[in-house]
Amino acid sequence: MDLDPVLLARLQFAFTVSFHIIFPAFTIGLSAYIATLEGLWIWTGTDRYHLIARFWTKIFAVSFAMGVVSGIVLSYQFGTNWSRFSTTVGNVVGPLIGYEVLTAFFLEATFLGVMLFGWNRVPPWLHVLATVIVAVGTALSAFWILSANSWMQTPAGHEIKDGIAVPVDWLSVIFNPSFPYRFAHMLTAAYLTTSFVVLAVGARYLLAGRHTEEARTMLRMAVGFIAIVAPLQVLLGDQHGLNTAKHQPMKIAAIEGHWDGSEPGAFHIVAWPNMHAERNDFAISIPRAASLLITHDPNGLFPGLKSVPASDRPPVTLVFYAFRLMILIGFAMVGTGWVGAWLWHRGRLFSTAWFLRPAANVWWAGFVAVISGWIVTESGRQPWLAYGILRTADAVSPVPAGIVLTTLILFIVVYAIIFSMGIYYINRLIHTGPTGPSILPAEHGLPSRPLSGAEEAAREALGR
Amino acid sequence: MEWYLPVIWAALIGIAVGLYVILDGFDLGLGILFPAFPSDRHRDLMVNTVAPFWDGNETWLVLGGGGLLVAFPRAYAVLMPALYLPVILMLLALVFRGVAFEFRWVARTSKPWWDLAFWLGSTLAAFFQGVILGGLIQGITVAHGEFAGGPFDWATSFSVMCGLGVVAGYALLGATWLLIRTEGDLAERARELAKLLILAVLAFMAVVSLWTPIASQHIAQRWFSRPNILFLWPVPLITALIAWAGWRWLDTGREVLPFLAAIGLFLLGYLGLVISWFPYLVPPALTVWDTAAVPASQIFTLLGVVFMLPIILGYFGFVYWLFRGKVREGEGYH
């Protein structure tokens, strides 16, 4: 059997990066949530906030550790699997990643120690500060990584010399046209992802009649946040889409399953795009709705897939459905937030089983939406790796396919073992819930290890 | 600017890699030494001595790899495919070891398995780092600025020997680190091991020093031609002196000096490599100037380094200061 080295390298990267994004998507939001809780604790003096903060800190520790180990791998895969990417655009993308390490990676790693183990060693205000620094560090990390990714989508501030992209204006590179939209959209997505986990955990406790006070606080905070931010996210997504229509028209054409640019676009609720025949084999559509969304005019025209050669089109079916999954979850999030807020207003939020039961099971909503969104934007960029500069097929390393397949299998095996253990511990932690004294007595010994929060957490999870 | 910027960057990456080797060297070394300390009590203490640091220590590896991408993208693009398997196997070993660090505490019946994972992960990570080094020293096939060799070019008896040498070296760093941070029977055992390891490390350094000039015309010329030899003859002599001093300090019960001697051995070995190959970054084909990023990229990131590195070193030092002193039983949660 002939193995395709490009396909295998793509599969490998898709696997490692998808696994990685799960953890930052969660920890960016969770660190901000914990910082908020600690701030409320200091401000109001209510112990409940402290107890909830400590509970989530344990879960944060486990998630962060997995985010770190899966992230180190990625920083080397640019070279091992995509060496021609480094040669062609390394001059522009490299420094952005360098700044991420310098300004964010070291910051998070260091203050994580204070955040996890400083409870007894530093005064409360310093602990809050350390947690805020970790939260800012994770967001800063997202800033640089999304800047690098956005540059690959909408390159700017560079010129091509001898086939190599060299920087001309760093501000234009960093703040390239799609970056502000992508950064706002992803950061908001991370916060929403976390709030749905918090919502689910709170609802789970209320249904079981455990940790009722803490659960109510979690539910109130989650519902309040979702009700306001989920609609905001829809608006941000719309703006991001308009920006994409301007800079990456083929991505939008694939999202809409729009083949013929000479006619207004319909919004296809369901369709079966046929890349071979250059049409949709079947579709249930709202006429002119896509034109209305993208051009804000029912008769507006936007380019169709047929306006470029077949070799320049992204994989339509994947982009089409990943997009629909994302917006389906997005609108369900808005609905959840508004229904929850209405119940809260009526004083029935904590007793309405028909709301709590589904809410207790939607912890995955944000993760699925985030991964779908990334599939839309990354697959929608194909066949380009750096839009208009470098094709994916031209970026791959000169490494034989069999070797790439071998390491792909190794990655799958190792990650499966490690991540299933991690998820298992997190689930046990949630099962145990926020218990115990909110501050450990000093004679308990001083914590001495940055990641032993994970361990303490896991111990409790195992009921030791 | 075109001339000295790549040299500054080579020095910076050299410092990051050097810091990584010393810092992660001693905590990987503890994992390598696990079989020599079969008791659970000893193992818990050993892991506690590096617990607050290991995560930060490993970040220097990211800076080293990231720095290579930033400053020398063409070298990064040649080295990573050339050393594809050892790099990925090293990363997987580090992933395993990183989680084993945490999971060995929470596991009940499966703790021996996580201890095994910790030992294997540490040892394989060290071994493959040595193999990567060996693969680099022996030279990489390059054509038209790209890697043009086979996927197993790195797998030679020389690189395997370098791998074993790094395992021994990290174990020496780990054993001497234990003299600083522990006491009693654990420290005594580490002291005995450190003596054996000094001999092993010297032997590996001697073999590499003889092997490379015989195998490479370039390295022989660099060391033995006039006037170079007039300046370079003290290097092996100082190495031998430091090894002898380290041995003496182990004998006389010193606690900090043997660790410094181990670091000294590493730095001299490192210096030897730099003498052998500078200014080649991908020997024998590409120099730091051939592979450098454009000045605009190097300057932009250099500004960040100049500003951030003192701050990073500041909080790094703070954490080491915070967790100074002997680690005693029952400290921490365990």
mmCIF file of C-alpha atoms in Angstrom, chain B residues 2-283:
data_model
loop_
_atom_site.group_PDB
_atom_site.id
_atom_site.type_symbol
_atom_site.label_atom_id
_atom_site.label_comp_id
_atom_site.label_asym_id
_atom_site.label_seq_id
_atom_site.Cartn_x
_atom_site.Cartn_y
_atom_site.Cartn_z
ATOM 1 C CA GLU B 2 24.818 40.512 9.236
ATOM 2 C CA TRP B 3 27.971 39.127 10.790
ATOM 3 C CA TYR B 4 27.502 39.390 14.519
ATOM 4 C CA LEU B 5 23.732 38.928 14.992
ATOM 5 C CA PRO B 6 23.853 35.198 14.187
ATOM 6 C CA VAL B 7 26.800 34.862 16.570
ATOM 7 C CA ILE B 8 24.836 36.548 19.370
ATOM 8 C CA TRP B 9 21.909 34.240 18.692
ATOM 9 C CA ALA B 10 24.124 31.178 18.608
ATOM 10 C CA ALA B 11 25.475 32.227 21.993
ATOM 11 C CA LEU B 12 21.945 32.762 23.376
ATOM 12 C CA ILE B 13 20.718 29.395 22.187
ATOM 13 C CA GLY B 14 23.927 27.877 23.488
ATOM 14 C CA ILE B 15 23.173 29.364 26.906
ATOM 15 C CA ALA B 16 19.559 28.131 26.830
ATOM 16 C CA VAL B 17 20.651 24.619 25.859
ATOM 17 C CA GLY B 18 23.433 24.699 28.464
ATOM 18 C CA LEU B 19 20.978 25.762 31.181
ATOM 19 C CA TYR B 20 18.581 23.079 30.045
ATOM 20 C CA VAL B 21 21.236 20.372 30.141
ATOM 21 C CA ILE B 22 22.333 21.288 33.657
ATOM 22 C CA LEU B 23 18.873 21.995 35.092
ATOM 23 C CA ASP B 24 16.869 19.195 33.547
ATOM 24 C CA GLY B 25 20.036 17.070 33.667
ATOM 25 C CA PHE B 26 19.911 16.667 37.405
ATOM 26 C CA ASP B 27 16.202 15.960 37.591
ATOM 27 C CA LEU B 28 16.346 13.466 34.721
ATOM 28 C CA GLY B 29 19.375 12.032 36.542
ATOM 29 C CA LEU B 30 17.255 11.211 39.578
ATOM 30 C CA GLY B 31 14.945 9.167 37.393
ATOM 31 C CA ILE B 32 17.923 7.369 35.869
ATOM 32 C CA LEU B 33 19.147 6.504 39.385
ATOM 33 C CA PHE B 34 15.800 5.009 40.477
ATOM 34 C CA PRO B 35 16.910 1.357 40.154
ATOM 35 C CA ALA B 36 19.811 2.094 42.537
ATOM 36 C CA PHE B 37 17.337 3.267 45.180
ATOM 37 C CA PRO B 38 14.727 0.524 45.420
ATOM 38 C CA SER B 39 13.072 1.741 48.619
ATOM 39 C CA ASP B 40 9.875 3.708 48.352
ATOM 40 C CA ARG B 41 11.008 6.106 51.076
ATOM 41 C CA HIS B 42 14.152 7.043 49.161
ATOM 42 C CA ARG B 43 12.318 7.479 45.903
ATOM 43 C CA ASP B 44 9.733 9.798 47.445
ATOM 44 C CA LEU B 45 12.497 11.946 48.931
ATOM 45 C CA MET B 46 14.387 12.059 45.637
ATOM 46 C CA VAL B 47 11.357 13.207 43.705
ATOM 47 C CA ASN B 48 10.636 15.827 46.381
ATOM 48 C CA THR B 49 14.046 17.422 45.872
ATOM 49 C CA VAL B 50 13.180 18.468 42.318
ATOM 50 C CA ALA B 51 9.398 18.737 42.545
ATOM 51 C CA PRO B 52 9.196 22.555 42.577
ATOM 52 C CA PHE B 53 11.690 22.959 39.758
ATOM 53 C CA TRP B 54 11.326 20.302 37.100
ATOM 54 C CA ASP B 55 8.522 21.971 35.190
ATOM 55 C CA GLY B 56 10.394 25.240 34.892
ATOM 56 C CA ASN B 57 13.606 23.384 34.069
ATOM 57 C CA GLU B 58 11.941 21.796 31.081
ATOM 58 C CA THR B 59 10.806 25.166 29.759
ATOM 59 C CA TRP B 60 14.424 25.842 28.742
ATOM 60 C CA LEU B 61 14.069 23.013 26.239
ATOM 61 C CA VAL B 62 11.207 24.896 24.623
ATOM 62 C CA LEU B 63 13.302 28.055 24.561
ATOM 63 C CA GLY B 64 16.183 26.128 22.959
ATOM 64 C CA GLY B 65 13.949 24.579 20.279
ATOM 65 C CA GLY B 66 11.896 27.745 19.843
ATOM 66 C CA GLY B 67 15.071 29.819 19.660
ATOM 67 C CA LEU B 68 16.375 27.641 16.870
ATOM 68 C CA LEU B 69 13.149 28.217 14.911
ATOM 69 C CA VAL B 70 13.295 31.960 15.581
ATOM 70 C CA ALA B 71 16.940 32.611 14.813
ATOM 71 C CA PHE B 72 18.002 29.775 12.520
ATOM 72 C CA PRO B 73 14.883 28.516 10.728
ATOM 73 C CA ARG B 74 16.946 26.782 8.053
ATOM 74 C CA ALA B 75 18.940 24.851 10.639
ATOM 75 C CA TYR B 76 15.709 23.904 12.429
ATOM 76 C CA ALA B 77 14.284 22.765 9.078
ATOM 77 C CA VAL B 78 17.275 20.498 8.439
ATOM 78 C CA LEU B 79 17.926 19.153 11.938
ATOM 79 C CA MET B 80 14.375 18.151 12.869
ATOM 80 C CA PRO B 81 13.751 15.888 9.854
ATOM 81 C CA ALA B 82 17.309 14.521 10.076
ATOM 82 C CA LEU B 83 16.848 13.596 13.732
ATOM 83 C CA TYR B 84 13.126 12.874 13.386
ATOM 84 C CA LEU B 85 12.881 9.613 15.306
ATOM 85 C CA PRO B 86 15.186 10.458 18.230
ATOM 86 C CA VAL B 87 13.470 13.863 18.658
ATOM 87 C CA ILE B 88 9.973 12.380 18.738
ATOM 88 C CA LEU B 89 11.008 9.478 20.950
ATOM 89 C CA MET B 90 12.643 11.947 23.336
ATOM 90 C CA LEU B 91 9.439 14.039 23.443
ATOM 91 C CA LEU B 92 7.285 10.977 24.121
ATOM 92 C CA ALA B 93 9.684 9.893 26.876
ATOM 93 C CA LEU B 94 9.377 13.363 28.425
ATOM 94 C CA VAL B 95 5.573 13.226 28.224
ATOM 95 C CA PHE B 96 5.554 9.876 30.001
ATOM 96 C CA ARG B 97 8.004 10.972 32.636
ATOM 97 C CA GLY B 98 6.202 14.278 33.223
ATOM 98 C CA VAL B 99 2.940 12.583 34.079
ATOM 99 C CA ALA B 100 4.641 9.755 35.949
ATOM 100 C CA PHE B 101 5.960 12.498 38.252
ATOM 101 C CA GLU B 102 2.390 13.157 39.324
ATOM 102 C CA PHE B 103 0.720 9.820 38.839
ATOM 103 C CA ARG B 104 3.205 7.837 40.951
ATOM 104 C CA TRP B 105 1.839 9.662 44.000
ATOM 105 C CA VAL B 106 -1.809 8.987 43.310
ATOM 106 C CA ALA B 107 -1.506 5.411 42.179
ATOM 107 C CA ARG B 108 -1.994 2.767 44.820
ATOM 108 C CA THR B 109 -1.436 -0.717 43.450
ATOM 109 C CA SER B 110 0.043 0.607 40.215
ATOM 110 C CA LYS B 111 2.727 2.794 41.829
ATOM 111 C CA PRO B 112 5.552 0.410 40.767
ATOM 112 C CA TRP B 113 4.368 0.841 37.182
ATOM 113 C CA TRP B 114 4.589 4.614 37.370
ATOM 114 C CA ASP B 115 8.019 4.279 38.990
ATOM 115 C CA LEU B 116 9.016 2.158 36.033
ATOM 116 C CA ALA B 117 7.579 4.771 33.662
ATOM 117 C CA PHE B 118 9.499 7.472 35.522
ATOM 118 C CA TRP B 119 12.765 5.556 35.263
ATOM 119 C CA LEU B 120 12.257 4.568 31.611
ATOM 120 C CA GLY B 121 10.990 8.000 30.614
ATOM 121 C CA SER B 122 13.941 9.785 32.252
ATOM 122 C CA THR B 123 16.510 7.341 30.916
ATOM 123 C CA LEU B 124 15.165 7.295 27.366
ATOM 124 C CA ALA B 125 14.829 11.078 27.262
ATOM 125 C CA ALA B 126 18.486 11.394 28.334
ATOM 126 C CA PHE B 127 19.597 8.650 25.957
ATOM 127 C CA PHE B 128 17.885 10.198 22.942
ATOM 128 C CA GLN B 129 19.262 13.626 23.799
ATOM 129 C CA GLY B 130 22.704 12.025 23.616
ATOM 130 C CA VAL B 131 21.812 10.307 20.363
ATOM 131 C CA ILE B 132 20.688 13.663 18.932
ATOM 132 C CA LEU B 133 24.018 15.154 20.006
ATOM 133 C CA GLY B 134 25.922 12.240 18.475
ATOM 134 C CA GLY B 135 23.936 12.484 15.272
ATOM 135 C CA LEU B 136 24.822 16.167 15.092
ATOM 136 C CA ILE B 137 28.546 15.693 15.807
ATOM 137 C CA GLN B 138 28.962 12.971 13.216
ATOM 138 C CA GLY B 139 27.492 15.252 10.564
ATOM 139 C CA ILE B 140 24.272 15.502 8.605
ATOM 140 C CA THR B 141 23.768 14.974 4.891
ATOM 141 C CA VAL B 142 22.544 18.174 3.295
ATOM 142 C CA ALA B 143 21.755 18.970 -0.323
ATOM 143 C CA HIS B 144 20.300 22.260 -1.583
ATOM 144 C CA GLY B 145 19.789 23.461 1.989
ATOM 145 C CA GLU B 146 17.606 20.489 2.904
ATOM 146 C CA PHE B 147 18.144 17.233 4.729
ATOM 147 C CA ALA B 148 19.049 14.664 2.093
ATOM 148 C CA GLY B 149 19.928 11.581 4.145
ATOM 149 C CA GLY B 150 17.989 8.545 5.290
ATOM 150 C CA PRO B 151 15.668 8.217 8.310
ATOM 151 C CA PHE B 152 18.182 6.096 10.250
ATOM 152 C CA ASP B 153 21.379 8.043 9.513
ATOM 153 C CA TRP B 154 21.627 8.977 13.168
ATOM 154 C CA ALA B 155 21.689 5.353 14.314
ATOM 155 C CA THR B 156 25.418 4.648 14.534
ATOM 156 C CA SER B 157 27.559 3.094 17.240
ATOM 157 C CA PHE B 158 28.982 6.557 17.845
ATOM 158 C CA SER B 159 25.605 8.166 18.550
ATOM 159 C CA VAL B 160 24.560 5.234 20.757
ATOM 160 C CA MET B 161 27.750 5.773 22.728
ATOM 161 C CA CYS B 162 26.961 9.487 23.050
ATOM 162 C CA GLY B 163 23.500 8.498 24.292
ATOM 163 C CA LEU B 164 24.980 6.292 27.001
ATOM 164 C CA GLY B 165 27.457 9.050 27.857
ATOM 165 C CA VAL B 166 24.642 11.565 28.438
ATOM 166 C CA VAL B 167 22.777 9.015 30.588
ATOM 167 C CA ALA B 168 25.910 8.633 32.735
ATOM 168 C CA GLY B 169 26.444 12.404 32.848
ATOM 169 C CA TYR B 170 22.874 13.183 33.921
ATOM 170 C CA ALA B 171 23.095 10.423 36.526
ATOM 171 C CA LEU B 172 26.241 12.109 37.886
ATOM 172 C CA LEU B 173 24.447 15.466 38.063
ATOM 173 C CA GLY B 174 21.520 13.746 39.811
ATOM 174 C CA ALA B 175 23.717 11.941 42.341
ATOM 175 C CA THR B 176 25.681 15.057 43.266
ATOM 176 C CA TRP B 177 22.428 17.073 43.477
ATOM 177 C CA LEU B 178 21.229 14.557 46.073
ATOM 178 C CA LEU B 179 24.294 15.354 48.212
ATOM 179 C CA ILE B 180 23.055 18.934 48.472
ATOM 180 C CA ARG B 181 19.387 18.228 49.105
ATOM 181 C CA THR B 182 19.355 15.034 51.192
ATOM 182 C CA GLU B 183 21.134 13.456 54.164
ATOM 183 C CA GLY B 184 21.666 10.131 55.883
ATOM 184 C CA ASP B 185 21.796 6.784 54.109
ATOM 185 C CA LEU B 186 20.293 8.260 50.950
ATOM 186 C CA ALA B 187 23.087 10.839 50.633
ATOM 187 C CA GLU B 188 25.753 8.224 51.442
ATOM 188 C CA ARG B 189 24.510 5.955 48.714
ATOM 189 C CA ALA B 190 24.461 8.875 46.265
ATOM 190 C CA ARG B 191 28.070 9.661 47.236
ATOM 191 C CA GLU B 192 29.195 6.109 46.400
ATOM 192 C CA LEU B 193 27.345 6.199 43.095
ATOM 193 C CA ALA B 194 28.763 9.610 42.194
ATOM 194 C CA LYS B 195 32.326 8.220 42.362
ATOM 195 C CA LEU B 196 31.535 5.426 39.939
ATOM 196 C CA LEU B 197 29.730 7.870 37.683
ATOM 197 C CA ILE B 198 32.679 10.301 37.570
ATOM 198 C CA LEU B 199 34.812 7.454 36.225
ATOM 199 C CA ALA B 200 32.151 6.518 33.709
ATOM 200 C CA VAL B 201 31.734 10.103 32.515
ATOM 201 C CA LEU B 202 35.505 10.565 32.146
ATOM 202 C CA ALA B 203 35.696 7.354 30.138
ATOM 203 C CA PHE B 204 32.932 8.497 27.786
ATOM 204 C CA MET B 205 34.512 11.940 27.388
ATOM 205 C CA ALA B 206 37.865 10.334 26.575
ATOM 206 C CA VAL B 207 36.347 8.034 23.969
ATOM 207 C CA VAL B 208 34.470 10.888 22.268
ATOM 208 C CA SER B 209 37.575 13.081 22.335
ATOM 209 C CA LEU B 210 39.650 10.404 20.615
ATOM 210 C CA TRP B 211 36.950 9.140 18.281
ATOM 211 C CA THR B 212 35.896 12.452 16.726
ATOM 212 C CA PRO B 213 39.327 13.646 15.474
ATOM 213 C CA ILE B 214 39.996 10.202 14.050
ATOM 214 C CA ALA B 215 36.632 10.144 12.277
ATOM 215 C CA SER B 216 36.635 13.775 11.164
ATOM 216 C CA GLN B 217 39.414 15.526 9.323
ATOM 217 C CA HIS B 218 37.865 18.844 10.222
ATOM 218 C CA ILE B 219 37.912 18.212 13.965
ATOM 219 C CA ALA B 220 41.470 16.852 13.854
ATOM 220 C CA GLN B 221 42.608 20.014 12.051
ATOM 221 C CA ARG B 222 40.758 22.256 14.458
ATOM 222 C CA TRP B 223 42.443 20.754 17.517
ATOM 223 C CA PHE B 224 45.881 19.662 16.388
ATOM 224 C CA SER B 225 46.973 22.237 13.815
ATOM 225 C CA ARG B 226 49.212 25.121 14.841
ATOM 226 C CA PRO B 227 48.653 27.533 16.439
ATOM 227 C CA ASN B 228 45.357 26.105 17.774
ATOM 228 C CA ILE B 229 46.967 23.380 19.786
ATOM 229 C CA LEU B 230 48.981 25.940 21.730
ATOM 230 C CA PHE B 231 45.741 27.422 23.067
ATOM 231 C CA LEU B 232 43.728 24.244 23.294
ATOM 232 C CA TRP B 233 45.993 21.807 25.116
ATOM 233 C CA PRO B 234 44.777 22.962 28.570
ATOM 234 C CA VAL B 235 41.159 21.921 27.835
ATOM 235 C CA PRO B 236 41.646 18.176 28.447
ATOM 236 C CA LEU B 237 44.012 18.935 31.308
ATOM 237 C CA ILE B 238 41.464 21.127 33.124
ATOM 238 C CA THR B 239 38.826 18.435 32.547
ATOM 239 C CA ALA B 240 41.033 15.865 34.256
ATOM 240 C CA LEU B 241 41.784 18.271 37.100
ATOM 241 C CA ILE B 242 38.095 18.963 37.725
ATOM 242 C CA ALA B 243 37.311 15.255 37.726
ATOM 243 C CA TRP B 244 40.120 14.677 40.213
ATOM 244 C CA ALA B 245 38.903 17.540 42.415
ATOM 245 C CA GLY B 246 35.339 16.220 42.255
ATOM 246 C CA TRP B 247 36.573 12.830 43.408
ATOM 247 C CA ARG B 248 38.512 14.422 46.285
ATOM 248 C CA TRP B 249 35.496 16.461 47.353
ATOM 249 C CA LEU B 250 33.360 13.320 47.352
ATOM 250 C CA ASP B 251 35.970 11.641 49.546
ATOM 251 C CA THR B 252 36.145 14.520 51.989
ATOM 252 C CA GLY B 253 32.381 14.696 52.464
ATOM 253 C CA ARG B 254 31.726 18.006 50.729
ATOM 254 C CA GLU B 255 28.097 18.618 49.784
ATOM 255 C CA VAL B 256 27.936 21.397 47.202
ATOM 256 C CA LEU B 257 31.322 21.209 45.498
ATOM 257 C CA PRO B 258 30.838 17.788 43.836
ATOM 258 C CA PHE B 259 27.723 19.164 42.092
ATOM 259 C CA LEU B 260 29.703 22.151 40.861
ATOM 260 C CA ALA B 261 32.428 19.800 39.628
ATOM 261 C CA ALA B 262 29.811 17.812 37.704
ATOM 262 C CA ILE B 263 28.550 21.043 36.132
ATOM 263 C CA GLY B 264 32.169 21.931 35.329
ATOM 264 C CA LEU B 265 32.646 18.638 33.499
ATOM 265 C CA PHE B 266 29.521 19.301 31.465
ATOM 266 C CA LEU B 267 30.592 22.821 30.581
ATOM 267 C CA LEU B 268 34.034 21.653 29.459
ATOM 268 C CA GLY B 269 32.548 18.895 27.336
ATOM 269 C CA TYR B 270 30.248 21.516 25.841
ATOM 270 C CA LEU B 271 33.196 23.838 25.217
ATOM 271 C CA GLY B 272 34.994 20.995 23.457
ATOM 272 C CA LEU B 273 32.056 20.551 21.094
ATOM 273 C CA VAL B 274 31.901 24.265 20.366
ATOM 274 C CA ILE B 275 35.640 24.297 19.594
ATOM 275 C CA SER B 276 35.219 21.298 17.319
ATOM 276 C CA TRP B 277 32.399 22.651 15.229
ATOM 277 C CA PHE B 278 31.863 26.387 15.579
ATOM 278 C CA PRO B 279 30.657 28.157 13.456
ATOM 279 C CA TYR B 280 28.843 25.145 11.964
ATOM 280 C CA LEU B 281 25.299 24.708 13.215
ATOM 281 C CA VAL B 282 24.551 21.764 10.952
ATOM 282 C CA PRO B 283 27.960 20.157 10.532
#
